[in-house]
CSV table of N, CA and C in Angstrom, one decimal:
chain,number,residue,atom,x,y,z
U,1,MET,N,-16.8,33.3,43.5
U,1,MET,CA,-16.3,32.7,44.3
U,1,MET,C,-14.5,31.7,43.7
U,2,VAL,N,-13.9,30.7,44.4
U,2,VAL,CA,-12.8,30.4,44.2
U,2,VAL,C,-12.9,29.0,44.2
U,3,PHE,N,-12.0,28.4,43.1
U,3,PHE,CA,-13.0,26.8,43.1
U,3,PHE,C,-11.0,26.3,42.8
U,4,ALA,N,-10.1,25.4,44.6
U,4,ALA,CA,-9.7,24.9,43.8
U,4,ALA,C,-9.6,23.3,43.5
U,5,LEU,N,-8.7,22.7,42.3
U,5,LEU,CA,-8.4,21.7,41.8
U,5,LEU,C,-8.4,20.4,43.0
U,6,MET,N,-8.7,19.8,43.7
U,6,MET,CA,-8.6,18.3,44.5
U,6,MET,C,-7.9,17.3,43.9
U,7,GLY,N,-8.2,16.8,42.2
U,7,GLY,CA,-7.6,16.3,41.8
U,7,GLY,C,-8.2,15.6,40.0
U,8,PHE,N,-7.8,14.5,39.5
U,8,PHE,CA,-9.0,14.1,39.0
U,8,PHE,C,-9.0,12.3,39.2
U,9,THR,N,-9.3,12.1,38.3
U,9,THR,CA,-10.0,10.6,38.8
U,9,THR,C,-10.6,10.5,37.2
U,10,ILE,N,-10.5,9.1,36.0
U,10,ILE,CA,-11.3,8.8,34.4
U,10,ILE,C,-11.9,7.6,34.7
U,11,GLU,N,-13.4,7.8,34.7
U,11,GLU,CA,-13.9,6.8,34.2
U,11,GLU,C,-14.6,5.9,33.1
U,12,LEU,N,-13.3,5.4,32.2
U,12,LEU,CA,-13.8,5.1,30.9
U,12,LEU,C,-12.5,6.3,30.3
U,13,ILE,N,-14.2,6.8,29.2
U,13,ILE,CA,-13.6,8.4,28.2
U,13,ILE,C,-13.7,9.8,29.6
U,14,ILE,N,-14.5,9.5,29.4
U,14,ILE,CA,-15.2,10.3,30.6
U,14,ILE,C,-14.0,10.7,31.4
U,15,ARG,N,-13.3,12.2,32.7
U,15,ARG,CA,-12.3,12.9,33.5
U,15,ARG,C,-13.3,13.2,33.5
U,16,LEU,N,-13.4,13.4,35.2
U,16,LEU,CA,-13.9,13.9,36.2
U,16,LEU,C,-12.8,15.2,37.4
U,17,PHE,N,-13.4,15.9,37.0
U,17,PHE,CA,-12.3,16.6,37.2
U,17,PHE,C,-13.3,17.4,38.7
U,18,HIS,N,-13.0,17.3,40.3
U,18,HIS,CA,-12.6,17.4,41.7
U,18,HIS,C,-12.7,18.5,42.0
U,19,PHE,N,-13.7,19.3,42.4
U,19,PHE,CA,-13.2,21.0,42.9
U,19,PHE,C,-13.3,21.4,44.2
U,20,GLU,N,-12.9,22.2,45.0
U,20,GLU,CA,-13.9,22.6,46.2
U,20,GLU,C,-14.1,23.6,46.1
U,21,LEU,N,-14.9,24.0,46.0
U,21,LEU,CA,-15.3,25.6,46.8
U,21,LEU,C,-14.8,26.6,48.3
U,22,VAL,N,-13.9,26.9,48.1
U,22,VAL,CA,-12.4,28.0,48.7
U,22,VAL,C,-13.3,28.6,49.7
U,23,GLY,N,-13.1,28.2,51.5
U,23,GLY,CA,-13.9,29.2,51.8
U,23,GLY,C,-15.4,29.4,52.4
U,24,SER,N,-15.8,28.3,51.5
U,24,SER,CA,-16.4,27.8,52.1
U,24,SER,C,-17.7,27.2,53.5
U,25,GLY,N,-15.8,27.0,54.5
U,25,GLY,CA,-16.5,26.5,55.6
U,25,GLY,C,-16.6,24.9,55.5
U,26,PRO,N,-16.9,24.3,56.8
U,26,PRO,CA,-17.4,23.5,56.7
U,26,PRO,C,-18.6,23.0,56.8
U,27,PRO,N,-18.9,22.0,56.5
U,27,PRO,CA,-18.7,20.7,55.5
U,27,PRO,C,-18.6,22.1,54.5
U,28,ARG,N,-17.3,21.2,53.7
U,28,ARG,CA,-16.9,21.7,52.3
U,28,ARG,C,-17.7,21.2,51.3
U,29,THR,N,-18.0,21.8,50.4
U,29,THR,CA,-18.9,22.6,49.3
U,29,THR,C,-17.8,21.1,48.4
U,30,THR,N,-17.9,20.4,47.7
U,30,THR,CA,-17.3,19.5,46.3
U,30,THR,C,-18.7,19.7,44.9
U,31,MET,N,-17.4,20.2,43.9
U,31,MET,CA,-18.2,19.8,42.7
U,31,MET,C,-17.4,18.7,42.3
U,32,VAL,N,-18.1,18.0,40.9
U,32,VAL,CA,-17.5,17.8,40.0
U,32,VAL,C,-17.4,17.9,38.3
U,33,VAL,N,-16.4,18.4,37.6
U,33,VAL,CA,-16.7,18.5,36.5
U,33,VAL,C,-16.4,17.5,35.5
U,34,LEU,N,-17.0,16.8,34.4
U,34,LEU,CA,-17.2,15.8,34.0
U,34,LEU,C,-17.2,16.3,32.2
U,35,ALA,N,-16.0,15.6,31.6
U,35,ALA,CA,-15.0,15.8,30.2
U,35,ALA,C,-15.1,14.6,29.5
U,36,ASP,N,-15.9,14.7,28.8
U,36,ASP,CA,-15.5,13.4,27.1
U,36,ASP,C,-14.3,13.4,26.6
U,37,MET,N,-13.9,12.4,27.2
U,37,MET,CA,-12.1,12.8,26.7
U,37,MET,C,-11.7,12.4,25.0
U,38,ALA,N,-13.1,11.8,24.7
U,38,ALA,CA,-13.2,12.3,23.0
U,38,ALA,C,-13.6,13.4,21.8
U,39,LEU,N,-15.0,13.9,22.9
U,39,LEU,CA,-15.0,15.3,22.8
U,39,LEU,C,-13.9,16.0,22.5
U,40,VAL,N,-13.4,16.1,23.8
U,40,VAL,CA,-11.8,16.9,23.8
U,40,VAL,C,-11.1,16.9,22.8
U,41,ARG,N,-10.7,15.9,22.6
U,41,ARG,CA,-9.5,15.1,21.0
U,41,ARG,C,-10.5,15.6,19.9
U,42,LYS,N,-11.3,15.7,19.7
U,42,LYS,CA,-12.2,15.8,18.6
U,42,LYS,C,-12.1,17.6,18.1
U,43,TYR,N,-12.1,18.3,19.5
U,43,TYR,CA,-12.2,19.2,19.1
U,43,TYR,C,-10.8,20.6,19.6
U,44,GLN,N,-9.5,19.2,20.2
U,44,GLN,CA,-8.8,19.8,19.8
U,44,GLN,C,-7.8,20.4,21.2
U,45,ILE,N,-8.4,20.4,22.1
U,45,ILE,CA,-8.4,21.2,23.6
U,45,ILE,C,-7.1,20.5,24.0
U,46,PRO,N,-6.5,21.7,24.5
U,46,PRO,CA,-5.4,20.9,24.9
U,46,PRO,C,-5.1,20.6,26.6
U,47,LEU,N,-4.6,19.3,27.2
U,47,LEU,CA,-5.1,18.9,28.0
U,47,LEU,C,-4.8,19.8,28.9
U,48,GLN,N,-3.9,21.1,29.5
U,48,GLN,CA,-3.0,21.6,30.6
U,48,GLN,C,-4.3,23.0,30.4
U,49,GLU,N,-5.4,23.3,30.0
U,49,GLU,CA,-6.2,24.1,29.7
U,49,GLU,C,-8.1,23.6,30.6
U,50,LEU,N,-8.1,22.4,30.5
U,50,LEU,CA,-9.4,21.3,31.3
U,50,LEU,C,-9.2,22.8,32.6
U,51,PRO,N,-8.5,22.0,33.6
U,51,PRO,CA,-8.7,22.5,34.6
U,51,PRO,C,-9.4,23.9,35.2
U,52,LEU,N,-9.1,24.8,33.8
U,52,LEU,CA,-8.9,26.4,34.1
U,52,LEU,C,-10.6,26.2,33.1
U,53,LEU,N,-11.0,25.6,32.3
U,53,LEU,CA,-11.8,25.6,31.0
U,53,LEU,C,-13.2,25.7,32.9
U,54,CYS,N,-13.1,24.8,33.2
U,54,CYS,CA,-13.9,23.5,33.8
U,54,CYS,C,-14.2,25.0,35.4
U,55,VAL,N,-13.2,25.1,35.5
U,55,VAL,CA,-13.0,26.1,36.7
U,55,VAL,C,-14.0,28.3,35.6
U,56,ARG,N,-14.2,28.2,34.6
U,56,ARG,CA,-14.9,29.1,33.7
U,56,ARG,C,-15.9,28.5,34.5
U,57,LEU,N,-16.4,27.3,34.0
U,57,LEU,CA,-17.3,26.8,33.3
U,57,LEU,C,-18.5,26.6,35.5
U,58,LEU,N,-17.6,25.9,36.0
U,58,LEU,CA,-17.9,26.3,37.6
U,58,LEU,C,-19.0,27.7,37.9
U,59,GLN,N,-17.5,29.1,37.3
U,59,GLN,CA,-18.6,30.3,38.4
U,59,GLN,C,-19.6,30.2,37.7
U,60,SER,N,-19.8,30.4,36.5
U,60,SER,CA,-20.7,31.0,35.6
U,60,SER,C,-21.8,29.7,36.5
U,61,TRP,N,-21.9,28.5,36.5
U,61,TRP,CA,-22.5,27.1,36.4
U,61,TRP,C,-23.7,28.2,38.2
U,62,THR,N,-25.1,27.1,38.5
U,62,THR,CA,-26.2,26.6,39.2
U,62,THR,C,-25.9,26.2,39.8
U,63,ALA,N,-25.0,25.0,40.8
U,63,ALA,CA,-25.3,24.1,41.3
U,63,ALA,C,-26.2,23.3,41.7
U,64,ASP,N,-26.8,22.0,41.1
U,64,ASP,CA,-28.6,20.4,41.5
U,64,ASP,C,-27.8,20.6,42.3
U,65,ALA,N,-28.8,19.5,43.1
U,65,ALA,CA,-28.5,18.5,44.3
U,65,ALA,C,-27.5,18.0,44.3
U,66,ASP,N,-26.7,17.1,43.2
U,66,ASP,CA,-25.3,16.7,43.4
U,66,ASP,C,-24.4,16.9,42.7
U,67,SER,N,-23.7,18.7,43.2
U,67,SER,CA,-23.2,19.6,42.3
U,67,SER,C,-22.1,19.0,41.8
U,68,THR,N,-22.1,18.4,40.3
U,68,THR,CA,-22.2,17.6,38.7
U,68,THR,C,-22.4,18.6,38.3
U,69,ALA,N,-22.0,19.5,37.0
U,69,ALA,CA,-21.4,20.0,35.8
U,69,ALA,C,-21.1,18.9,34.5
U,70,VAL,N,-21.4,19.4,34.0
U,70,VAL,CA,-21.4,18.7,32.2
U,70,VAL,C,-20.9,19.8,31.6
U,71,PHE,N,-19.4,19.7,31.2
U,71,PHE,CA,-18.6,20.4,30.5
U,71,PHE,C,-19.1,20.2,29.0
U,72,SER,N,-20.1,20.5,28.2
U,72,SER,CA,-20.3,19.8,27.1
U,72,SER,C,-19.3,20.1,25.9
U,73,GLU,N,-20.5,19.7,24.4
U,73,GLU,CA,-20.3,19.8,23.2
U,73,GLU,C,-20.1,20.5,23.2
U,74,LYS,N,-21.3,21.4,23.5
U,74,LYS,CA,-20.5,23.4,22.8
U,74,LYS,C,-20.4,23.6,23.7
U,75,GLU,N,-20.2,24.0,24.5
U,75,GLU,CA,-19.2,24.6,25.5
U,75,GLU,C,-17.2,24.6,24.5
U,76,MET,N,-17.7,23.5,24.4
U,76,MET,CA,-16.2,23.0,23.7
U,76,MET,C,-16.4,23.3,22.2
U,77,ILE,N,-17.3,23.3,21.2
U,77,ILE,CA,-17.1,24.2,20.4
U,77,ILE,C,-16.9,25.1,19.8
U,78,GLU,N,-17.9,25.9,21.2
U,78,GLU,CA,-17.4,27.6,21.0
U,78,GLU,C,-16.5,28.6,21.7
U,79,TYR,N,-15.6,26.5,22.7
U,79,TYR,CA,-14.0,27.4,23.2
U,79,TYR,C,-13.2,26.5,21.6
U,80,ALA,N,-13.4,25.5,21.1
U,80,ALA,CA,-13.1,25.6,20.1
U,80,ALA,C,-12.3,26.3,19.0
U,81,ASN,N,-13.4,27.1,19.2
U,81,ASN,CA,-14.4,28.6,17.4
U,81,ASN,C,-13.0,30.2,18.3
U,82,ARG,N,-13.3,30.0,19.1
U,82,ARG,CA,-12.7,31.0,20.0
U,82,ARG,C,-10.9,31.1,20.1
U,83,ARG,N,-11.2,30.2,20.1
U,83,ARG,CA,-9.6,29.7,19.9
U,83,ARG,C,-9.1,29.3,18.7
U,84,LYS,N,-9.7,29.4,17.9
U,84,LYS,CA,-9.2,29.3,15.9
U,84,LYS,C,-9.5,30.7,16.0
U,85,GLU,N,-10.3,31.7,16.6
U,85,GLU,CA,-9.7,33.0,15.5
U,85,GLU,C,-9.1,33.9,16.5
U,86,ALA,N,-8.7,33.5,17.8
U,86,ALA,CA,-7.5,34.1,17.7
U,86,ALA,C,-6.3,33.9,17.3
U,87,LYS,N,-5.5,32.1,17.7
U,87,LYS,CA,-4.9,31.8,16.8
U,87,LYS,C,-5.3,32.6,14.8
U,88,ASP,N,-6.2,32.3,13.9
U,88,ASP,CA,-6.1,33.2,12.9
U,88,ASP,C,-5.4,35.1,12.7
U,89,LEU,N,-6.2,35.8,13.8
U,89,LEU,CA,-5.5,36.4,14.5
U,89,LEU,C,-4.4,36.9,14.5
U,90,ALA,N,-3.9,36.1,15.1
U,90,ALA,CA,-2.7,36.4,15.0
U,90,ALA,C,-1.2,36.9,13.8
U,91,GLU,N,-2.0,34.5,13.3
U,91,GLU,CA,-1.3,35.1,12.5
U,91,GLU,C,-1.4,35.8,11.0
U,92,ARG,N,-2.8,36.6,11.5
U,92,ARG,CA,-2.8,37.7,10.2
U,92,ARG,C,-1.8,38.9,10.7
U,93,LYS,N,-1.6,39.3,11.9
U,93,LYS,CA,-1.2,40.3,12.2
U,93,LYS,C,0.2,40.2,12.7
U,94,ARG,N,0.5,38.7,12.3
U,94,ARG,CA,2.2,38.0,11.4
U,94,ARG,C,2.7,38.4,10.7
U,95,HIS,N,1.4,39.0,9.6
U,95,HIS,CA,2.2,38.0,7.6
U,95,HIS,C,2.0,39.9,7.8
U,96,MET,N,0.8,40.6,8.5
U,96,MET,CA,0.9,42.2,8.3
U,96,MET,C,2.3,43.0,8.6
U,97,PHE,N,2.4,42.3,9.9
U,97,PHE,CA,4.1,42.4,10.1
U,97,PHE,C,5.0,42.4,9.6
U,98,ARG,N,4.8,40.6,9.4
U,98,ARG,CA,5.8,40.9,8.0
U,98,ARG,C,6.1,41.9,6.0
U,99,ALA,N,5.1,42.5,5.8
U,99,ALA,CA,4.6,42.8,4.1
U,99,ALA,C,4.5,45.1,4.8
U,100,ALA,N,4.5,44.4,6.6
U,100,ALA,CA,5.2,47.0,6.9
U,100,ALA,C,6.8,46.3,7.1
U,101,ASN,N,7.5,44.9,7.1
U,101,ASN,CA,9.0,45.2,7.1
U,101,ASN,C,9.4,43.8,7.0
U,102,PRO,N,10.1,44.3,5.7
U,102,PRO,CA,10.4,42.9,4.6
U,102,PRO,C,11.5,42.0,5.6
U,103,GLY,N,12.7,43.4,6.1
U,103,GLY,CA,13.8,42.2,7.0
U,103,GLY,C,13.8,41.9,8.0
U,104,ALA,N,12.1,41.7,8.7
U,104,ALA,CA,12.5,41.9,10.0
U,104,ALA,C,12.2,40.2,10.0
U,105,GLY,N,11.7,39.4,8.7
U,105,GLY,CA,12.0,38.1,9.3
U,105,GLY,C,12.7,37.1,10.1
U,106,GLY,N,13.8,37.4,9.9
U,106,GLY,CA,15.1,36.8,10.7
U,106,GLY,C,15.4,35.5,9.8
U,107,ASP,N,15.2,35.8,8.2
U,107,ASP,CA,15.5,35.4,7.2
U,107,ASP,C,16.9,35.4,6.6
U,108,ALA,N,18.4,35.5,7.5
U,108,ALA,CA,20.1,35.6,7.4
U,108,ALA,C,20.4,35.0,5.4
């Protein structure tokens, strides 16, 4: 399934991402993903990553009758944890490289 982002709207602290299922033919299938912006800030999820995260959610989701999904706090926590693990791994690799190459840090 391929989803096209059609835009977003904001209602109080909820951002609603509107998607269309591409290739579904007429009538077009419209999906909406809700994201609580307070939770997005709490878990330090970059705003520019939200549409892609919503698409991933839709690709793994079975639509109910109203075609609305929620980017839940549980999913945000899981994403934030994966992001932190990747950042920590990159930092460890950088420190290992610097230890193995003492003059490679750019400190002249």
